[in-house]
XYZ file of C-alpha atoms in Angstrom:
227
model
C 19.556 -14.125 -2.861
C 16.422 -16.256 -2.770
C 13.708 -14.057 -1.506
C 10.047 -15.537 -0.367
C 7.646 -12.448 0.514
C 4.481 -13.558 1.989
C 1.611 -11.132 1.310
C -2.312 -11.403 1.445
C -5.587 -10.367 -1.255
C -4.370 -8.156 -3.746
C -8.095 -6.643 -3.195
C -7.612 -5.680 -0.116
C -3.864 -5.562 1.390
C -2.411 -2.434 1.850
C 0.287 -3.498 3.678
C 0.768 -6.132 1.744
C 1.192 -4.149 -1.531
C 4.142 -1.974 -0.229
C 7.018 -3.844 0.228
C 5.960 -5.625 -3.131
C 5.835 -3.058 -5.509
C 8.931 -1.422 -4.206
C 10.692 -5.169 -4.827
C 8.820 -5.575 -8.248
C 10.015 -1.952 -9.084
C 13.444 -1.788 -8.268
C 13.944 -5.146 -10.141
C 14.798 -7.484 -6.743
C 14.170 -11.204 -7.532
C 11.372 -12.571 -4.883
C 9.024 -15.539 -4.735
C 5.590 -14.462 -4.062
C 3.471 -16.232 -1.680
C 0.002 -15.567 -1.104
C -1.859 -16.301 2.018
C -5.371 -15.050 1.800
C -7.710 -13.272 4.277
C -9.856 -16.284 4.864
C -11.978 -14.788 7.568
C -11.565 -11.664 10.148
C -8.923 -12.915 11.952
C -6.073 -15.393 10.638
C -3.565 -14.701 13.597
C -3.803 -18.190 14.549
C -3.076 -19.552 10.547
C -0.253 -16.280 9.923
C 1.489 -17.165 13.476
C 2.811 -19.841 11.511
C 5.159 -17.683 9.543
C 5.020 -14.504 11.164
C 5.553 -13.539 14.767
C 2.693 -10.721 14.631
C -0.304 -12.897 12.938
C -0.039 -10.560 10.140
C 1.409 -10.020 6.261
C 3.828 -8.977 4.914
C 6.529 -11.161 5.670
C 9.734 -11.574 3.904
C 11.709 -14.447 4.424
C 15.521 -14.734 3.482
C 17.039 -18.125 4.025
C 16.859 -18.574 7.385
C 15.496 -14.601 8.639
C 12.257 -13.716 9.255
C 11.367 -9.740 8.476
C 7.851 -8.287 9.412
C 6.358 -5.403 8.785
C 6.358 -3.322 6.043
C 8.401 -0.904 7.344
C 10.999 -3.255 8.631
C 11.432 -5.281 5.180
C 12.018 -1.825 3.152
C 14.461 -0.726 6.088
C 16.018 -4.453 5.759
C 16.262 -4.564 1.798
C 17.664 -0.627 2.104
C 20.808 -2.043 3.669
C 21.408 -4.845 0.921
C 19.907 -2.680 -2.400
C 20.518 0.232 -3.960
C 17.697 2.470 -4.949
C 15.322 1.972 -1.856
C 15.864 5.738 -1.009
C 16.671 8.812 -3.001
C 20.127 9.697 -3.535
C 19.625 13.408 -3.123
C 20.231 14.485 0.723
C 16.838 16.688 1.118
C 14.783 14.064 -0.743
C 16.046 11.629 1.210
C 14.896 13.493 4.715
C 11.307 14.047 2.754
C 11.051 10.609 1.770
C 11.959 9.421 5.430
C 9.276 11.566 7.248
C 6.738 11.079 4.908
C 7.403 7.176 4.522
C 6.935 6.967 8.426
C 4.206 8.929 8.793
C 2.495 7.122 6.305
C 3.132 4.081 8.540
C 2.271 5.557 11.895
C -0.254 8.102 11.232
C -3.504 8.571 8.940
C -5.830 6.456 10.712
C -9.340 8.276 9.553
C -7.833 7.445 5.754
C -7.324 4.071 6.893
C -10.568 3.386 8.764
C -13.026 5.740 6.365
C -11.589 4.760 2.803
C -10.696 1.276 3.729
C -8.612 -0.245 0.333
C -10.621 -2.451 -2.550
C -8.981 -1.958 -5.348
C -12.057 -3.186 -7.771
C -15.059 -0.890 -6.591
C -15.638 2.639 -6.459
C -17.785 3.917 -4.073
C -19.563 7.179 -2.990
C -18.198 8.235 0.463
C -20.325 9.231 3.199
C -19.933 12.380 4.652
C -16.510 13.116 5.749
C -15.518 13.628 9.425
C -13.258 16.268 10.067
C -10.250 13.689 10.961
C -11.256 12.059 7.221
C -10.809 15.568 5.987
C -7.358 16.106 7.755
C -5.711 13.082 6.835
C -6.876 13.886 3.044
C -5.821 17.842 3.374
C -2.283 16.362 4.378
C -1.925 13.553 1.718
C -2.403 16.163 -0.662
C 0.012 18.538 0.849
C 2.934 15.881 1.047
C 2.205 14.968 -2.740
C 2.362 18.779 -3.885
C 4.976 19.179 -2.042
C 7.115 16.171 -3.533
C 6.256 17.234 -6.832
C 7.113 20.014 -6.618
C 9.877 20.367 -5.028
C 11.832 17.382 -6.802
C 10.629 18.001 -10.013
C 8.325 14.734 -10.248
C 7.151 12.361 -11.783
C 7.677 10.749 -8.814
C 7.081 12.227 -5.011
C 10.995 12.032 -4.749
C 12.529 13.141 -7.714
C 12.942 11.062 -11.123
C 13.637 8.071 -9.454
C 10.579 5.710 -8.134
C 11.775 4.783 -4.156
C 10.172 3.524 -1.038
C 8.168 6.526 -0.995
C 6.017 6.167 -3.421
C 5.493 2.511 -2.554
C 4.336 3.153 0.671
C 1.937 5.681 -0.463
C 0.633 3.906 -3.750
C -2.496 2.156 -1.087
C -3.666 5.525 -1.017
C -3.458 5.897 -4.652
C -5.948 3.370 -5.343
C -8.222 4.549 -2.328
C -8.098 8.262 -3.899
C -9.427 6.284 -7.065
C -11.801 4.676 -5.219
C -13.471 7.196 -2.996
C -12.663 10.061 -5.493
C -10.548 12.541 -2.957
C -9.581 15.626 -4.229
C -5.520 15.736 -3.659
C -5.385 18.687 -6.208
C -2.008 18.823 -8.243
C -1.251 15.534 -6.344
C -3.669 13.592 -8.777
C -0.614 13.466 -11.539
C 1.557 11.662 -9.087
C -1.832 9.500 -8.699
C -2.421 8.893 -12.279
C 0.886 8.243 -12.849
C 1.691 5.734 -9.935
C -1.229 3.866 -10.919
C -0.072 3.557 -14.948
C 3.163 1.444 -13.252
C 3.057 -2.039 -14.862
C 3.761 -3.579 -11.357
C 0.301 -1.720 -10.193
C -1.303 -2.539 -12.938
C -0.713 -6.317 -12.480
C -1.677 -5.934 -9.124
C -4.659 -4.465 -9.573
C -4.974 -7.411 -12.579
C -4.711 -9.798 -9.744
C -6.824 -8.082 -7.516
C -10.185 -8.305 -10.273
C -9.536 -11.556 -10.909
C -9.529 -12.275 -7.148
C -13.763 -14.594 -6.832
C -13.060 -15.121 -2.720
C -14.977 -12.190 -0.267
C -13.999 -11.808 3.376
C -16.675 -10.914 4.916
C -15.093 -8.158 7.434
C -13.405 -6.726 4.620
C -16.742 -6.377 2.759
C -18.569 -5.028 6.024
C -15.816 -2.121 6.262
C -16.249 -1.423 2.749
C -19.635 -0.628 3.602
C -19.903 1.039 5.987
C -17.391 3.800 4.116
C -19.798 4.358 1.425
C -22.580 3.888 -0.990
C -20.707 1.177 -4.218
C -21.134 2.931 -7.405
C -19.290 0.001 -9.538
C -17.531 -3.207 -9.069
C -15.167 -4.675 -11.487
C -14.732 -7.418 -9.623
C -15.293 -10.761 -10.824
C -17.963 -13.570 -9.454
């Protein structure tokens, strides 16, 4: 198999990060192309390999796949180990993974992602406070109903990909997700996050939307950016 996913700044792509730590995780060969944010729009430059204007994309051979959803529901039907095994974890990990990628849009607008900075939040609308109240429930609920260390069982599956964005923005913005923090602390310890978030400090380009989003969430406390 011969692989090519196409993602965008480590720094800031959520999306992005999803279908490539579940790949880097579960050990499936890729080639990694990056094709940064360059200003607030690239539709025009991304239409070029993907039919939304937007990353991720994984390409294999002569298929196109888009959307982070759609390229974990893809590689699910050619590798083992995108789901749990376990029946009930399983149905978990299915609801959770798509609500993750329908819902949550106060996390997503509020805490945008940056993986180097931490920032003070403003204060929190109540949707802010929703979406955060239910992140925490899902990830005390995995825990403890699977018996950890992952939100699925033993086993690290699409699940916790899909989720690990959040896990840097809970690092970030400093959100209280109670007992949830373990799966946070632990999610981020992965080597494959860990060289992501590498990748993402070494990053020296700014988009400027990006930047404008981040503040407008909050007050920066650090940056361990570079340049």
């Amino acid at each position: 198999m011969a692989y090519t996913l196409i993602t965008a700044n480590r720094n800031y792509s959520s999306w992005s990060l999803r279908p490539w730590l579940l790949m880097k995780a579960l050990g499936i060969p890729f080639e990694d192309r990056l094709e940064p944010f360059t200003k607030p729009s690239n539709y025009d430059e991304f239409r070029a390999f993907s039919p939304t204007g937007q990353v991720p994309v994984l390409l294999d051979g002569e298929t196109t796949v888009w959307d982070s959803l759609g390229i974990v529901l893809y590689l699910s039907d050619r590798h083992e180990g995108v789901w749990p095994t376990d029946p009930a974890a399983r149905a978990f990990a299915q609801c959770a993974t798509t609500e993750m990628h329908g819902g949550f849009s106060a996390l997503r607008n509020d805490c945008t992602m940056n993986v180097g900075v931490r920032v003070q939040p403003r204060p929190m609308r109540e949707a802010l406070l929703r979406d955060v109240a239910r992140v925490r429930e899902i990830f005390e609920e995995g825990l403890a109903r699977f018996g950890g260390p992952w939100l699925a069982g033993e086993a690290f599956t699409v699940l916790d990909a899909f989720y690990a964005p959040v896990a840097y923005r809970i690092r970030t913005y400093g959100l209280d997700v109670g007992k949830g923090q373990a799966w946070v602390d632990h999610v981020i310890a992965h080597p494959a996050m860990q060289a992501w978030e590498a990748a993402a400090l070494e990053e020296t380009w700014r988009e400027v939307g990006h930047e404008e989003d981040l503040l407008s969430c909050g007050a920066i406390t650090a940056d361990y950016r570079k340049a």
